[in-house]
Short mmCIF file of N, CA and C in Angstrom, two decimals:
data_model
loop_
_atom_site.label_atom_id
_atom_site.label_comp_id
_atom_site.label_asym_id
_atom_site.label_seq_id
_atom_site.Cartn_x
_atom_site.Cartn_y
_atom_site.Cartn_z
N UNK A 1 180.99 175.76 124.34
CA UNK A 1 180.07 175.59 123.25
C UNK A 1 178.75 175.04 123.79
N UNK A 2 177.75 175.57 123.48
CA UNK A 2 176.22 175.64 123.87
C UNK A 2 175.76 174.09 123.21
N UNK A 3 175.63 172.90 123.75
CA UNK A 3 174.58 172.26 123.11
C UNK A 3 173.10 172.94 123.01
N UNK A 4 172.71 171.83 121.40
CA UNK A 4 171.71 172.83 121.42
C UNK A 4 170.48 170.93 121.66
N UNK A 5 169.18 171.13 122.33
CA UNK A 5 168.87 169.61 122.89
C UNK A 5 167.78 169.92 121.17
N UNK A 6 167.14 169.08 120.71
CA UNK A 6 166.00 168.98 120.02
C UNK A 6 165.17 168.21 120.48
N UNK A 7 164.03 168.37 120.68
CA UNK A 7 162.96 167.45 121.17
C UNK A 7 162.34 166.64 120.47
N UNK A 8 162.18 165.29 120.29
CA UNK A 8 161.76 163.97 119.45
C UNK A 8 160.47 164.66 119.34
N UNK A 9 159.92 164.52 118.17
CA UNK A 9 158.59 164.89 118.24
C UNK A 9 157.68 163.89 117.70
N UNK A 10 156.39 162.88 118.16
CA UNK A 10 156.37 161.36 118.88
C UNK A 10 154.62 161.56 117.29
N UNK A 11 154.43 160.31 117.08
CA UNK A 11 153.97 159.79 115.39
C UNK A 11 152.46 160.66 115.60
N UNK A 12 151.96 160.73 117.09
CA UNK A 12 150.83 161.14 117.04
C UNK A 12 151.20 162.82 116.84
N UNK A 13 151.86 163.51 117.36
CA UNK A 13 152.07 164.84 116.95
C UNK A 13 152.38 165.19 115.50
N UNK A 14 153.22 164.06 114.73
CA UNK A 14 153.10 164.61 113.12
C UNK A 14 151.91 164.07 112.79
N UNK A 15 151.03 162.99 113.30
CA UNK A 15 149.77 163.03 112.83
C UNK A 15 148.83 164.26 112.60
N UNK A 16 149.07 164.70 113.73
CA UNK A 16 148.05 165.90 113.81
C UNK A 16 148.30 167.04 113.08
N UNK A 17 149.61 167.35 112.96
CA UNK A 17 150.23 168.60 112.14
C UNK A 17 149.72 168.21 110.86
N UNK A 18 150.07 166.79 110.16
CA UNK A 18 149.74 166.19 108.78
C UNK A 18 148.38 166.88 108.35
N UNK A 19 147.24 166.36 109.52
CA UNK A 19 145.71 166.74 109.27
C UNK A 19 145.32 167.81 109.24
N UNK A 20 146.04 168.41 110.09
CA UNK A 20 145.74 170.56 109.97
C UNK A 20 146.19 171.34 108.73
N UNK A 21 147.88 170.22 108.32
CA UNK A 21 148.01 170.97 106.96
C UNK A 21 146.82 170.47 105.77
N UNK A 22 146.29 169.51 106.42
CA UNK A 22 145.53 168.74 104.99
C UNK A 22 143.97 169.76 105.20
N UNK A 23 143.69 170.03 106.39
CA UNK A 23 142.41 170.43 106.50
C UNK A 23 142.61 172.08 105.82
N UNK A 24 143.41 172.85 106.10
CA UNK A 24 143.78 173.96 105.60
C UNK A 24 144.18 174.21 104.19
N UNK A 25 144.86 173.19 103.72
CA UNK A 25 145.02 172.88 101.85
C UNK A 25 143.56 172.94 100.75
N UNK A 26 142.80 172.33 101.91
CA UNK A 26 141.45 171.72 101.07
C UNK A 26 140.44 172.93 102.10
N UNK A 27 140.54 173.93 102.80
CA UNK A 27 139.98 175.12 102.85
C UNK A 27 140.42 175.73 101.73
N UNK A 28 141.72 175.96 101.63
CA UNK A 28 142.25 177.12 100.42
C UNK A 28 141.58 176.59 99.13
N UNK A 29 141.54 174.81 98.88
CA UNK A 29 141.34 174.99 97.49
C UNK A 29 139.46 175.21 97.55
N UNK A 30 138.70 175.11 98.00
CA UNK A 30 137.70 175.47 98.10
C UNK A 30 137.26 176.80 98.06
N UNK A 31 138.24 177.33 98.49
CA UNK A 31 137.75 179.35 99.10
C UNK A 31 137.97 179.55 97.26
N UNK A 32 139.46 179.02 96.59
CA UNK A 32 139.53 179.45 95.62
C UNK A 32 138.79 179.32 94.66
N UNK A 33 138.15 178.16 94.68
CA UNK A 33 137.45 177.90 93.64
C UNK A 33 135.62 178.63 93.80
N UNK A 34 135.46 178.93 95.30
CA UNK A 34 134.18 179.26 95.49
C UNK A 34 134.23 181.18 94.77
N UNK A 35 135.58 181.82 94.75
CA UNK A 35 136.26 182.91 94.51
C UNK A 35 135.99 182.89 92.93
N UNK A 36 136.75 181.60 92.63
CA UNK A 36 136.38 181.93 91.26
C UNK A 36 134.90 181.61 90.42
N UNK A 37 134.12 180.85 91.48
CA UNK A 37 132.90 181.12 90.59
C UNK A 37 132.34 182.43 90.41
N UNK A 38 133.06 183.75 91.24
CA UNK A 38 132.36 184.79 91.28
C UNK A 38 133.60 186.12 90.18
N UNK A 39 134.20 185.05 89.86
CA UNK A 39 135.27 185.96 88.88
C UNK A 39 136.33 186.89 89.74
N UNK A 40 136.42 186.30 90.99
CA UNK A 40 136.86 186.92 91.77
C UNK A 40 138.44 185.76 91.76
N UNK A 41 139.94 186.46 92.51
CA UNK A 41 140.79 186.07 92.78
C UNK A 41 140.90 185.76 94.07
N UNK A 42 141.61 184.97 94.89
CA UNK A 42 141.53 184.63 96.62
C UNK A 42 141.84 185.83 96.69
N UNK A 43 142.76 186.24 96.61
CA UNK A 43 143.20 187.98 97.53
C UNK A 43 141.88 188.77 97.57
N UNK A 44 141.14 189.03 96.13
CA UNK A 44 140.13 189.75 96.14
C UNK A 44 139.26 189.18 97.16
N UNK A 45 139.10 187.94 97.09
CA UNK A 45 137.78 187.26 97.98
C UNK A 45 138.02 187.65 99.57
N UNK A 46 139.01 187.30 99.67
CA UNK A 46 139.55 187.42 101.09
C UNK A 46 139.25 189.08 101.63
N UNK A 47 139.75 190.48 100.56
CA UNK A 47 139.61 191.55 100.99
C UNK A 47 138.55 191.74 101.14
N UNK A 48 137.40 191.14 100.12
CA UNK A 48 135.94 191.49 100.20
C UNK A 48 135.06 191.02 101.20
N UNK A 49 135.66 190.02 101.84
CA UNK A 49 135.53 189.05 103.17
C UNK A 49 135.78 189.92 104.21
N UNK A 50 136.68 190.71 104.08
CA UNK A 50 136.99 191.42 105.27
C UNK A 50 136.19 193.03 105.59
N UNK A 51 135.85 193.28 104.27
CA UNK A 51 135.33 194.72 104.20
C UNK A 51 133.71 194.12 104.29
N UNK A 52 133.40 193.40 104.26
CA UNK A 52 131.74 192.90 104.49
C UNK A 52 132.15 193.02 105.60
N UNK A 53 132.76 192.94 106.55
CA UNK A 53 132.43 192.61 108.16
C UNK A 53 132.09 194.64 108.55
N UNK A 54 133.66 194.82 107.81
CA UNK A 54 133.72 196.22 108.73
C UNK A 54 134.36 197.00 107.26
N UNK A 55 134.29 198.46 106.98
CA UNK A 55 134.94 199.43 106.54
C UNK A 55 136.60 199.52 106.94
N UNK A 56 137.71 199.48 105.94
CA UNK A 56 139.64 199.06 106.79
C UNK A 56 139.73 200.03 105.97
N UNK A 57 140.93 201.24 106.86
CA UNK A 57 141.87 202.03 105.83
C UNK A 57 142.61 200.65 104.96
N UNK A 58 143.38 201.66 104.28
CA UNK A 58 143.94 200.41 103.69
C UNK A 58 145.25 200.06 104.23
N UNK A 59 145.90 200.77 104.81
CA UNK A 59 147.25 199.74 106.08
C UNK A 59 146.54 199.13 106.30
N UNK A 60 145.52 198.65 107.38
CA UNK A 60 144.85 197.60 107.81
C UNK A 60 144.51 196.43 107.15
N UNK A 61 144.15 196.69 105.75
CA UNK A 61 143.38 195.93 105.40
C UNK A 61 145.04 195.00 104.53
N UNK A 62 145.98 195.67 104.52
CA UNK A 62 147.40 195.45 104.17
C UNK A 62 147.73 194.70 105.18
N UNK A 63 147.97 194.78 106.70
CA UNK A 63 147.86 194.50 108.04
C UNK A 63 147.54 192.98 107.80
N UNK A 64 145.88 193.15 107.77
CA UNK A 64 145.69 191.42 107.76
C UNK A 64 145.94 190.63 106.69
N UNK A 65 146.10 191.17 105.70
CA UNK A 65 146.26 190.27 104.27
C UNK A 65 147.87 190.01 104.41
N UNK A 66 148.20 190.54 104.85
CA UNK A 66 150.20 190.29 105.13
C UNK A 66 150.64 190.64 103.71
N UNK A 67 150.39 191.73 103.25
CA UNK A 67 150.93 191.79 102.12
C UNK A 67 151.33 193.98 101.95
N UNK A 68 151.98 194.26 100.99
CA UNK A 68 151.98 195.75 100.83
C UNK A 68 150.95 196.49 100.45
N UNK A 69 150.71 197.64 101.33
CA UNK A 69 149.60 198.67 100.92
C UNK A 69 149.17 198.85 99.31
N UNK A 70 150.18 198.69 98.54
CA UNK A 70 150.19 199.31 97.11
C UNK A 70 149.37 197.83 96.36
N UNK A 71 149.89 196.66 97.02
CA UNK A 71 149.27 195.60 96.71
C UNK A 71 147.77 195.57 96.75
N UNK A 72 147.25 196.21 97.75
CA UNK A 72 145.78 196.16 98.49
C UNK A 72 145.19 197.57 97.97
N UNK A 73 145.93 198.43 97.35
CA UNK A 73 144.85 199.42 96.45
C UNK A 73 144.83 199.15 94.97
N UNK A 74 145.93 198.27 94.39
CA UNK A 74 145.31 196.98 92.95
C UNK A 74 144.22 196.60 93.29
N UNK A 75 144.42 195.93 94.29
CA UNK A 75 143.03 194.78 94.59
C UNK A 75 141.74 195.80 94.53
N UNK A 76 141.81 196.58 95.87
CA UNK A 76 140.53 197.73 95.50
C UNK A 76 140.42 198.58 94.49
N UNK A 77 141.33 198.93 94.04
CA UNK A 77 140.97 199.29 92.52
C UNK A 77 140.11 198.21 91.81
N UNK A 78 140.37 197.22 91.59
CA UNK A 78 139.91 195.99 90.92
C UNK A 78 138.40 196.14 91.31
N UNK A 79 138.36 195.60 92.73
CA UNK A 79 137.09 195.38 93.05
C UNK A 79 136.04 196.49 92.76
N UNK A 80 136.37 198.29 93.30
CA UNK A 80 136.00 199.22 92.98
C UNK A 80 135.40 199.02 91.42
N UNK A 81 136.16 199.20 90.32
CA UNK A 81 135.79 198.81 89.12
C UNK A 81 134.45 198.13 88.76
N UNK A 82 134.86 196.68 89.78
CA UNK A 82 132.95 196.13 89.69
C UNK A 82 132.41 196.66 90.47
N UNK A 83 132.10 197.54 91.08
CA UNK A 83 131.20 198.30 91.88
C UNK A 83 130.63 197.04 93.53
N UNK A 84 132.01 196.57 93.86
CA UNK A 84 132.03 195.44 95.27
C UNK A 84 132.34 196.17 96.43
N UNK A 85 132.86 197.09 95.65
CA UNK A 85 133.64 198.04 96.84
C UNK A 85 133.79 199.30 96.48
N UNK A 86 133.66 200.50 97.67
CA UNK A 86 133.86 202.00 97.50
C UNK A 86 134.80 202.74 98.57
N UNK A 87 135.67 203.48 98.21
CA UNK A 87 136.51 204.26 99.21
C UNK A 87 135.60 205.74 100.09
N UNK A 88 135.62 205.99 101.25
CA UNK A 88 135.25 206.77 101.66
C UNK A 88 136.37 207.90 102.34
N UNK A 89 136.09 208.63 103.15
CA UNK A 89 136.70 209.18 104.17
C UNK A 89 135.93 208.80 105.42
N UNK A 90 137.03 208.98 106.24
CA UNK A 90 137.05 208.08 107.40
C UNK A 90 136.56 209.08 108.26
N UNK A 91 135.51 209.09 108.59
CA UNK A 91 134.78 209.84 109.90
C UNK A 91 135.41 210.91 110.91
N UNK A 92 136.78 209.89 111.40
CA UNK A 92 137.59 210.25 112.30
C UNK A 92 139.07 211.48 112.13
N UNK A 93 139.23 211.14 110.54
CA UNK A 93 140.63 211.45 110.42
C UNK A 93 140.09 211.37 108.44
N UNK A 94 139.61 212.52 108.29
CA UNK A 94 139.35 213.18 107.02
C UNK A 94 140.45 212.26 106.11
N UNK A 95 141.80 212.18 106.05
CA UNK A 95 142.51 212.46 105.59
C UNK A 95 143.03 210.93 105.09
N UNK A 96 142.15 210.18 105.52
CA UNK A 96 142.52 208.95 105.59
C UNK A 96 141.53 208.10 104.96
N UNK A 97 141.46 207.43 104.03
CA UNK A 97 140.38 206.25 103.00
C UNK A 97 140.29 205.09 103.50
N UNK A 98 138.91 204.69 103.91
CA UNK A 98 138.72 203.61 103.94
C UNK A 98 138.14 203.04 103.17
N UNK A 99 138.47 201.85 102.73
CA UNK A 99 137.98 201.20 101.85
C UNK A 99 136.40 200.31 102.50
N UNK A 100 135.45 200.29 101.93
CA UNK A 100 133.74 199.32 102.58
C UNK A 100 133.57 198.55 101.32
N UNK A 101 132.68 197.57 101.37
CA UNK A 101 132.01 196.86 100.68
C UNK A 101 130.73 197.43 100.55
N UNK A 102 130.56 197.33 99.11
CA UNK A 102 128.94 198.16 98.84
C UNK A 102 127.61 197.14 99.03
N UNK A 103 126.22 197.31 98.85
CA UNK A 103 125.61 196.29 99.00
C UNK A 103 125.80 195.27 98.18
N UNK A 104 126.35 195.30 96.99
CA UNK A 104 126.65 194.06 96.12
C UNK A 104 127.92 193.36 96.60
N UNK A 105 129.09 194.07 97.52
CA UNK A 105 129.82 193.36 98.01
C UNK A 105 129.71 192.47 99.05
N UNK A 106 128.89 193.08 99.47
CA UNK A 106 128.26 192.72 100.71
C UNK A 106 127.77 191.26 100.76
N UNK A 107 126.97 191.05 99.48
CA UNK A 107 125.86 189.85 98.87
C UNK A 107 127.15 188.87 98.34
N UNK A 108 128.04 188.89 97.59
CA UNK A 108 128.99 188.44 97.30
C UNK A 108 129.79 187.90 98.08
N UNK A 109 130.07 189.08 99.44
CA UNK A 109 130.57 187.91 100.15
C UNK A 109 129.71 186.67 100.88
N UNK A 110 128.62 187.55 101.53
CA UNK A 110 127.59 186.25 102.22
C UNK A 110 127.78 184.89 100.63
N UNK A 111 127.98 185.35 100.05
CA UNK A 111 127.64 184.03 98.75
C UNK A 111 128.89 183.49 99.38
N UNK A 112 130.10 184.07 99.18
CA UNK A 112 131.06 183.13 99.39
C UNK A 112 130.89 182.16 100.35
N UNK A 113 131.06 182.60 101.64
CA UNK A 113 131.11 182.04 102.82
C UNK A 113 129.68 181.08 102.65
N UNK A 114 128.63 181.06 102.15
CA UNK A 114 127.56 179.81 101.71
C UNK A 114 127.84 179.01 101.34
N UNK A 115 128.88 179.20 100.03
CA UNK A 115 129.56 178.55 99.55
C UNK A 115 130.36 177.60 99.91
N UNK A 116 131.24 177.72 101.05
CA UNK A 116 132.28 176.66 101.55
C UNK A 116 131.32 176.32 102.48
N UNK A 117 131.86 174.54 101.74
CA UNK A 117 131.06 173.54 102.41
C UNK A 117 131.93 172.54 103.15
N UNK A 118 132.77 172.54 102.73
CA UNK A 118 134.02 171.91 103.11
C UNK A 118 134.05 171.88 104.80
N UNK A 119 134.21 173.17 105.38
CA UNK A 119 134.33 173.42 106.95
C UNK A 119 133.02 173.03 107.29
N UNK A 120 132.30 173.69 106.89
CA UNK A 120 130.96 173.43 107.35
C UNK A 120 130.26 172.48 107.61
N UNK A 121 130.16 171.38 106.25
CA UNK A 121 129.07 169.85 106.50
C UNK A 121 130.19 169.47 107.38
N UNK A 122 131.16 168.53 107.56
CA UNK A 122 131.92 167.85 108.73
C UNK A 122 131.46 168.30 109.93
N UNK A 123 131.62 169.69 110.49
CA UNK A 123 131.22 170.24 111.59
C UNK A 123 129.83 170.33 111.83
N UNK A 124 129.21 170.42 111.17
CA UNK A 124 127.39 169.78 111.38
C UNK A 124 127.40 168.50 111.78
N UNK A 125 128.19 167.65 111.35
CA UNK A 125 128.10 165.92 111.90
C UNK A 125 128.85 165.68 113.34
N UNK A 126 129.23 167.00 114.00
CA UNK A 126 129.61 166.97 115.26
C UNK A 126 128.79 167.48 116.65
N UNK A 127 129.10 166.91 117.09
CA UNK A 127 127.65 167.64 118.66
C UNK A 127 128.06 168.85 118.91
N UNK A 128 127.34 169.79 119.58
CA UNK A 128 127.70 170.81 120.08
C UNK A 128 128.81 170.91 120.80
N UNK A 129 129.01 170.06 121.63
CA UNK A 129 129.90 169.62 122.73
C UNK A 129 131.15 169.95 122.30
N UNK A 130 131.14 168.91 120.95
CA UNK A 130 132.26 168.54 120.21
C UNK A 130 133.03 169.92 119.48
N UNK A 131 131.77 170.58 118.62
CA UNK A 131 132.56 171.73 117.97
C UNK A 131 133.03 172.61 119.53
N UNK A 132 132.33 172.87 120.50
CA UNK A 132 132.73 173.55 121.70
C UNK A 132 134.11 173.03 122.12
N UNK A 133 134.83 171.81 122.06
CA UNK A 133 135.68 170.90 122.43
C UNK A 133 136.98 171.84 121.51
N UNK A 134 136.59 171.44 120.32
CA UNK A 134 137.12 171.62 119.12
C UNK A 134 137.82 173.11 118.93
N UNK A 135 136.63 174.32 119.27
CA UNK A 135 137.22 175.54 119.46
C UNK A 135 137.99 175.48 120.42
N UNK A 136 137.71 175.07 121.30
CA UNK A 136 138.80 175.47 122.84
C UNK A 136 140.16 174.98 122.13
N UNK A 137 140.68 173.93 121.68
CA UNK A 137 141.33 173.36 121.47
C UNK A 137 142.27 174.31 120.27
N UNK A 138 141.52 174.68 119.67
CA UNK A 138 142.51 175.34 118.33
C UNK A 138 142.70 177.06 118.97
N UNK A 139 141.58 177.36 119.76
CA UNK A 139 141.76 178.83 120.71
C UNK A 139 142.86 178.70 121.17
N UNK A 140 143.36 177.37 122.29
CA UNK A 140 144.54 177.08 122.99
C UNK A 140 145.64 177.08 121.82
N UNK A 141 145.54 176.93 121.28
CA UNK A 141 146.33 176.91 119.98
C UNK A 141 147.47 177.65 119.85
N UNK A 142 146.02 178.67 119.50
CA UNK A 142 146.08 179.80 118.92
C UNK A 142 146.59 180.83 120.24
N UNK A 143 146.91 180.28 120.88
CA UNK A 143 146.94 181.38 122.51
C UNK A 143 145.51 182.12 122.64
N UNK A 144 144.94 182.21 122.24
CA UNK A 144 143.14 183.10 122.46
C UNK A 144 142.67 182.90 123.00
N UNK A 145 142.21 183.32 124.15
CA UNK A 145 140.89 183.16 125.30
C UNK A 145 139.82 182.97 124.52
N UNK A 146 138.90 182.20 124.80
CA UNK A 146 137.67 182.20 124.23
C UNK A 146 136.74 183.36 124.44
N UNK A 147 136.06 183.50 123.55
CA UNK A 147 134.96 184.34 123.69
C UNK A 147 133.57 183.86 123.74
N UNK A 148 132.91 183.66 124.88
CA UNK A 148 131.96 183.11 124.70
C UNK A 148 130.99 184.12 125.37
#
């Protein structure tokens, strides 16, 4: 029979886990509420967040939201409706829709992301150094090479 060992895990390590869940709680409730000043839902905000960057079939855009395709053409339906978002064909592969953000989605999202202040003022009260410190640190994290 296999012992199995568990490793003590020491007050400063649940410190830190404590503060990441707390810093991430009070991102979400912020995104949501910055979401809903625009009559928008987080899912919606989040897809419209993502299609301002770049044009996603919609697997993809299913992909990063971690959720089902059928889920993510509600949402663009939705958004479509207010004219935030439009389906195209995809350059590459006719046959396939991608969903973009139109110029009003576009403006909507830059609003959002203005909006959260939360991440933002704290990290202004830090040196360059520091937020530089700070990324490496959550990159390592995250396993991610930096990109600099």
């Amino acid at each position: 029979m296999a012992t199995q060992k568990t490793a003590r895990i020491d007050p400063l390590t649940l410190e830190v886990v404590d503060l990441i869940g707390t810093v991430v709680a009070r991102y979400h409730d912020e995104y949501e509420e910055a979401a809903a000043e625009h009559a928008l839902t987080g899912a919606q905000a989040r897809l419209l967040s993502l299609l301002s960057l770049e044009p996603l079939p919609m697997r993809r855009l299913a992909q990063k939201l971690k959720c089902e395709p059928s889920n993510v053409t509600g949402i663009v339906d939705r958004l479509e409706a207010r004219g935030l978002v439009e389906r195209r064909p995809d350059p590459t592969d006719r046959r396939i829709k991608l969903a973009a953000a139109t110029e009003e989605g576009r403006r909507v999202a830059r609003s959002l992301r203005e909006s959260l202040h939360f991440a933002r003022e704290p990290l202004a009260g830090l040196s360059r150094e520091e937020r530089l410190s700070l990324r490496g640190l959550l990159l390592r994290m995250l396993d991610t090479p930096p990109d600099l």
